[in-house]
mmCIF file of C-alpha atoms in Angstrom:
data_model
loop_
_atom_site.group_PDB
_atom_site.id
_atom_site.type_symbol
_atom_site.label_atom_id
_atom_site.label_comp_id
_atom_site.label_asym_id
_atom_site.label_seq_id
_atom_site.Cartn_x
_atom_site.Cartn_y
_atom_site.Cartn_z
ATOM 1 C CA MET A 1271 70.187 30.214 206.143
ATOM 2 C CA ASN A 1272 68.665 29.337 209.390
ATOM 3 C CA GLY A 1273 66.688 30.853 211.708
ATOM 4 C CA LYS A 1274 69.001 31.688 213.830
ATOM 5 C CA GLU A 1275 70.981 33.667 210.697
ATOM 6 C CA LEU A 1276 67.117 35.498 209.064
ATOM 7 C CA ALA A 1277 66.345 36.389 212.361
ATOM 8 C CA PRO A 1278 68.644 39.662 212.748
ATOM 9 C CA LEU A 1279 67.706 39.467 208.670
ATOM 10 C CA MET A 1280 64.407 39.594 209.410
ATOM 11 C CA ASP A 1281 64.419 42.444 212.212
ATOM 12 C CA GLU A 1282 66.547 45.177 210.015
ATOM 13 C CA LEU A 1283 63.450 44.769 207.444
ATOM 14 C CA ARG A 1284 61.125 45.381 209.929
ATOM 15 C CA ARG A 1285 62.691 48.530 211.050
ATOM 16 C CA ILE A 1286 63.153 49.368 207.430
ATOM 17 C CA HIS A 1287 59.854 49.309 207.144
ATOM 18 C CA GLN A 1288 59.218 50.776 209.870
ATOM 19 C CA GLN A 1289 61.084 54.065 209.126
ATOM 20 C CA ILE A 1290 59.586 54.442 205.389
ATOM 21 C CA ALA A 1291 56.445 54.475 206.992
ATOM 22 C CA ASP A 1292 57.335 56.501 209.251
ATOM 23 C CA ILE A 1293 58.585 58.937 206.693
ATOM 24 C CA SER A 1294 55.958 58.626 204.084
ATOM 25 C CA TYR A 1295 53.319 59.204 206.763
ATOM 26 C CA ARG A 1296 55.124 62.352 208.044
ATOM 27 C CA GLU A 1297 55.435 63.297 204.371
ATOM 28 C CA ARG A 1298 51.431 62.826 204.359
ATOM 29 C CA MET A 1299 50.148 64.296 207.512
ATOM 30 C CA LEU A 1300 52.042 67.545 206.196
ATOM 31 C CA LYS A 1301 50.438 67.629 203.076
ATOM 32 C CA ARG A 1302 47.256 67.123 205.205
ATOM 33 C CA SER A 1303 47.992 69.850 207.093
ATOM 34 C CA VAL A 1304 48.447 72.628 204.042
ATOM 35 C CA LEU A 1305 45.273 71.352 202.463
ATOM 36 C CA LEU A 1306 43.619 71.681 205.931
ATOM 37 C CA CYS A 1307 44.353 75.083 206.739
ATOM 38 C CA GLU A 1308 43.767 75.572 202.981
ATOM 39 C CA SER A 1309 40.298 74.720 203.215
ATOM 40 C CA GLU A 1310 40.027 76.794 206.647
ATOM 41 C CA VAL A 1311 41.378 79.925 205.007
ATOM 42 C CA LEU A 1312 38.179 79.336 202.075
ATOM 43 C CA ALA A 1313 35.706 78.908 204.740
ATOM 44 C CA ALA A 1314 36.707 82.015 206.663
ATOM 45 C CA LYS A 1315 37.171 84.025 203.066
ATOM 46 C CA GLU A 1316 33.958 82.774 202.872
ATOM 47 C CA GLU A 1317 32.448 83.771 206.333
ATOM 48 C CA LEU A 1318 33.424 87.107 205.781
ATOM 49 C CA ALA A 1319 32.347 87.516 202.247
ATOM 50 C CA THR A 1320 28.918 86.599 203.583
ATOM 51 C CA LYS A 1321 28.830 89.075 206.450
ATOM 52 C CA ARG A 1322 30.372 91.544 204.470
ATOM 53 C CA GLU A 1323 26.838 91.301 201.589
ATOM 54 C CA THR A 1324 25.208 91.355 204.907
ATOM 55 C CA LEU A 1325 26.726 94.609 205.940
ATOM 56 C CA ARG A 1326 26.000 96.013 202.271
ATOM 57 C CA GLU A 1327 21.944 95.090 202.693
ATOM 58 C CA SER A 1328 21.844 96.423 206.111
ATOM 59 C CA LEU A 1329 23.163 99.298 204.670
ATOM 60 C CA LEU A 1330 20.958 99.865 202.162
ATOM 61 C CA ASP A 1331 18.016 98.534 204.835
ATOM 62 C CA VAL A 1332 18.984 102.422 206.915
ATOM 63 C CA LYS A 1333 19.301 104.215 203.387
ATOM 64 C CA GLN A 1334 15.394 103.217 202.581
ATOM 65 C CA LYS A 1335 14.449 103.263 206.596
ATOM 66 C CA GLU A 1336 15.946 107.057 206.643
ATOM 67 C CA HIS A 1337 13.958 108.229 202.838
ATOM 68 C CA GLU A 1338 10.922 106.575 204.323
ATOM 69 C CA ALA A 1339 11.584 108.494 207.737
ATOM 70 C CA ALA A 1340 11.845 111.255 206.105
ATOM 71 C CA LYS A 1341 9.035 111.699 203.640
ATOM 72 C CA ALA A 1342 6.899 110.515 206.604
ATOM 73 C CA ALA A 1343 8.719 113.897 208.566
ATOM 74 C CA GLN A 1344 7.681 115.912 205.468
ATOM 75 C CA GLU A 1345 4.505 115.014 205.338
ATOM 76 C CA LEU A 1346 3.833 115.312 208.890
ATOM 77 C CA GLU A 1347 4.724 118.958 208.663
ATOM 78 C CA ARG A 1348 2.503 119.225 205.973
ATOM 79 C CA ARG A 1349 -0.124 118.425 207.509
ATOM 80 C CA LYS A 1350 0.695 120.975 210.759
ATOM 81 C CA GLU A 1351 0.509 123.671 207.953
ATOM 82 C CA GLN A 1352 -2.788 122.615 206.674
ATOM 83 C CA LEU A 1353 -4.096 122.911 210.078
ATOM 84 C CA ASN A 1354 -3.253 126.448 210.297
ATOM 85 C CA LEU A 1355 -5.142 127.063 207.595
ATOM 86 C CA ALA A 1356 -8.082 124.937 208.366
ATOM 87 C CA LYS A 1357 -11.454 126.828 207.105
ATOM 88 C CA SER A 1358 -13.400 125.075 209.673
ATOM 89 C CA ASP A 1359 -13.634 123.288 212.912
ATOM 90 C CA ARG A 1360 -14.881 119.784 211.162
ATOM 91 C CA GLU A 1361 -11.726 120.360 208.534
ATOM 92 C CA TYR A 1362 -9.365 121.229 212.037
ATOM 93 C CA ASP A 1363 -10.845 117.872 213.898
ATOM 94 C CA ALA A 1364 -10.468 115.722 210.541
ATOM 95 C CA LEU A 1365 -6.292 117.098 210.446
ATOM 96 C CA LYS A 1366 -5.465 117.320 213.729
ATOM 97 C CA ILE A 1367 -6.325 112.814 213.890
ATOM 98 C CA GLN A 1368 -4.520 113.024 210.433
ATOM 99 C CA ILE A 1369 -1.271 114.386 212.212
ATOM 100 C CA GLN A 1370 -1.806 111.799 215.379
ATOM 101 C CA LEU A 1371 -1.289 108.942 212.636
ATOM 102 C CA GLU A 1372 1.522 111.306 210.859
ATOM 103 C CA GLU A 1373 3.313 111.115 214.218
ATOM 104 C CA LYS A 1374 2.720 107.780 215.265
ATOM 105 C CA LYS A 1375 3.848 106.594 211.972
ATOM 106 C CA SER A 1376 6.833 108.861 212.115
ATOM 107 C CA ASP A 1377 8.082 107.745 215.478
ATOM 108 C CA SER A 1378 7.833 104.304 213.866
ATOM 109 C CA LEU A 1379 9.638 105.073 211.292
ATOM 110 C CA ALA A 1380 11.990 106.435 213.310
ATOM 111 C CA ASP A 1381 12.532 103.330 215.991
ATOM 112 C CA LEU A 1382 13.160 101.274 213.008
ATOM 113 C CA THR A 1383 16.155 103.549 211.973
ATOM 114 C CA LEU A 1384 17.817 103.148 214.653
ATOM 115 C CA GLU A 1385 17.007 99.254 215.251
ATOM 116 C CA ALA A 1386 18.306 99.171 211.512
ATOM 117 C CA LEU A 1387 21.554 100.780 212.832
ATOM 118 C CA ALA A 1388 22.041 98.805 215.606
ATOM 119 C CA SER A 1389 22.290 96.359 213.251
ATOM 120 C CA VAL A 1390 24.787 97.704 211.093
ATOM 121 C CA ASP A 1391 27.173 97.927 213.677
ATOM 122 C CA VAL A 1392 26.701 94.498 215.027
ATOM 123 C CA VAL A 1393 27.299 92.851 211.331
ATOM 124 C CA ASP A 1394 30.074 95.763 211.363
ATOM 125 C CA ASN A 1395 31.825 94.232 214.653
ATOM 126 C CA GLU A 1396 31.316 90.987 213.047
ATOM 127 C CA ILE A 1397 33.270 91.887 210.175
ATOM 128 C CA LYS A 1398 35.856 92.877 212.008
ATOM 129 C CA LEU A 1399 36.056 89.606 213.766
ATOM 130 C CA ALA A 1400 35.999 87.857 210.584
ATOM 131 C CA GLU A 1401 39.183 89.725 209.199
ATOM 132 C CA LEU A 1402 40.599 88.434 212.174
ATOM 133 C CA ARG A 1403 40.246 84.881 212.123
ATOM 134 C CA LEU A 1404 41.028 84.950 207.990
ATOM 135 C CA ARG A 1405 44.489 86.376 209.386
ATOM 136 C CA GLU A 1406 45.074 83.930 211.432
ATOM 137 C CA LYS A 1407 43.740 80.836 209.188
ATOM 138 C CA GLU A 1408 46.485 82.506 206.553
ATOM 139 C CA ASP A 1409 49.054 83.240 208.897
ATOM 140 C CA SER A 1410 48.641 79.381 210.166
ATOM 141 C CA LEU A 1411 48.668 78.041 206.389
ATOM 142 C CA ASP A 1412 51.767 80.449 205.500
ATOM 143 C CA LYS A 1413 53.725 78.436 208.838
ATOM 144 C CA ILE A 1414 52.890 74.912 207.294
ATOM 145 C CA LYS A 1415 53.455 75.146 204.317
ATOM 146 C CA ASP A 1416 56.647 76.730 205.796
ATOM 147 C CA ALA A 1417 57.201 74.252 207.397
ATOM 148 C CA GLN A 1418 56.176 72.017 204.270
ATOM 149 C CA ALA A 1419 59.010 73.577 201.924
ATOM 150 C CA ARG A 1420 60.874 72.726 204.633
ATOM 151 C CA GLU A 1421 60.575 69.504 206.031
ATOM 152 C CA ILE A 1422 59.308 67.622 202.805
ATOM 153 C CA PRO A 1423 63.079 67.674 200.778
ATOM 154 C CA LYS A 1424 64.816 66.497 204.047
ATOM 155 C CA LEU A 1425 62.121 63.118 204.521
ATOM 156 C CA SER A 1426 62.579 62.284 200.072
ATOM 157 C CA VAL A 1427 65.965 62.282 201.103
ATOM 158 C CA ASP A 1428 65.565 60.087 204.419
ATOM 159 C CA LEU A 1429 62.970 58.104 202.281
ATOM 160 C CA GLU A 1430 64.838 57.290 198.740
ATOM 161 C CA ARG A 1431 67.909 56.203 201.783
ATOM 162 C CA ALA A 1432 65.574 54.157 203.431
ATOM 163 C CA ARG A 1433 64.172 52.825 200.360
ATOM 164 C CA ARG A 1434 67.988 51.928 199.577
ATOM 165 C CA ARG A 1435 68.665 50.256 202.428
ATOM 166 C CA LEU A 1436 65.912 47.996 202.334
ATOM 167 C CA GLN A 1437 66.612 46.848 198.459
ATOM 168 C CA GLU A 1438 69.582 46.278 199.522
ATOM 169 C CA ALA A 1439 69.082 44.112 202.750
ATOM 170 C CA GLU A 1440 65.840 42.276 200.645
ATOM 171 C CA SER A 1441 68.597 40.912 197.949
ATOM 172 C CA ARG A 1442 70.226 39.138 201.258
ATOM 173 C CA LEU A 1443 67.406 37.213 201.029
ATOM 174 C CA PRO A 1444 67.317 33.231 200.686
ATOM 175 C CA CYS A 1445 65.499 32.881 197.605
ATOM 176 C CA ASP A 1446 63.092 29.967 198.806
ATOM 177 C CA TRP A 1447 62.099 33.182 201.613
ATOM 178 C CA ALA A 1448 61.917 35.543 198.425
ATOM 179 C CA GLY A 1449 58.579 34.507 197.087
ATOM 180 C CA VAL A 1450 56.988 34.454 200.976
ATOM 181 C CA TYR A 1451 58.037 37.969 201.840
ATOM 182 C CA ASN A 1452 57.247 39.718 198.693
ATOM 183 C CA ARG A 1453 53.509 38.072 199.330
ATOM 184 C CA CYS A 1454 53.322 39.252 202.854
ATOM 185 C CA VAL A 1455 55.087 43.226 202.183
ATOM 186 C CA ARG A 1456 52.403 43.278 199.709
ATOM 187 C CA ASP A 1457 49.393 41.665 201.464
ATOM 188 C CA PHE A 1458 50.167 42.996 204.623
ATOM 189 C CA GLY A 1459 52.389 46.102 204.453
ATOM 190 C CA GLY A 1460 56.425 45.409 205.564
ATOM 191 C CA GLU A 1461 56.235 46.741 208.834
ATOM 192 C CA GLU A 1462 53.717 43.818 210.518
ATOM 193 C CA ALA A 1463 53.785 41.293 208.085
ATOM 194 C CA PHE A 1464 57.619 39.389 208.642
ATOM 195 C CA VAL A 1465 58.239 39.273 212.131
ATOM 196 C CA ALA A 1466 60.913 37.632 213.695
ATOM 197 C CA LEU A 1467 59.773 35.639 217.715
ATOM 198 C CA THR A 1468 60.435 37.697 220.651
ATOM 199 C CA ASN A 1469 62.094 35.802 223.256
ATOM 200 C CA GLY A 1470 62.448 32.719 221.109
ATOM 201 C CA VAL A 1471 58.860 32.025 221.821
ATOM 202 C CA PHE A 1472 56.422 34.699 220.926
ATOM 203 C CA CYS A 1473 55.352 36.203 217.437
ATOM 204 C CA GLY A 1474 56.821 39.787 216.776
ATOM 205 C CA SER A 1475 53.809 41.172 215.285
ATOM 206 C CA CYS A 1476 50.793 40.200 217.682
ATOM 207 C CA ASN A 1477 52.856 39.154 220.819
ATOM 208 C CA CYS A 1478 50.959 35.713 221.036
ATOM 209 C CA GLN A 1479 52.746 32.545 222.306
ATOM 210 C CA VAL A 1480 53.772 30.395 219.365
ATOM 211 C CA PRO A 1481 53.260 26.747 219.577
ATOM 212 C CA VAL A 1482 56.741 25.039 220.259
ATOM 213 C CA GLU A 1483 56.309 22.748 216.947
ATOM 214 C CA THR A 1484 55.861 26.051 214.758
ATOM 215 C CA VAL A 1485 59.527 27.725 216.800
ATOM 216 C CA MET A 1486 60.703 24.868 215.705
ATOM 217 C CA LYS A 1487 59.851 25.099 212.195
ATOM 218 C CA VAL A 1488 61.167 28.842 212.016
ATOM 219 C CA CYS A 1489 63.943 28.154 213.859
ATOM 220 C CA SER A 1490 65.230 25.360 210.985
ATOM 221 C CA GLY A 1491 64.994 28.218 208.735
ATOM 222 C CA SER A 1492 60.855 27.678 207.731
ATOM 223 C CA ALA A 1493 58.599 30.539 206.824
ATOM 224 C CA ILE A 1494 55.470 29.959 208.904
ATOM 225 C CA CYS A 1495 52.035 31.924 209.073
ATOM 226 C CA CYS A 1496 50.907 33.286 212.711
ATOM 227 C CA SER A 1497 47.293 31.198 213.071
ATOM 228 C CA SER A 1498 46.339 34.098 215.186
#
């Protein structure tokens, strides 16, 4: 078998190898997309769990501050009752000062309680957004899994068909070419490793011009390694 007879066979082999590589790539991309979406769903779940824990802690903080504010209010009322029962001016003045301090404390605790309640509202809104993001990620995952379930069986059939075609084409290789072909496929991949000349003078892989003496050897049926 001379170079001109081999060229169509090598082109066929390269096309089949390219088809196999394309199918395999599509399978990998589908599986990778599923893994990526699963990781995004997991991250969204972790974010939501973190927000809910933050809300739980914020609610506990509000409860604590409300309890402290209630105690301060009770203490303020107790001081006011004591003021009405003061037996001397000195006791009266001391209670007035104590009442002023208790009022400042009560006002401060009330402000802190309002701030804590505002924080709860913020976290509650963040939880709603996190829940929305999680639903979106789960919807995307479901769609990609559906696509995978539809496409993978088809790709598997196409891949098996292409491999049978490749086996049949490889069986037509001359014995003296089979060893070189197998080594090239093993080392470089079938879609790029073994190609015919383009327009009779260019390497079909790298498109570099091939020396005339190399062209003559290829045309005579020899397997030549591209120098570039």
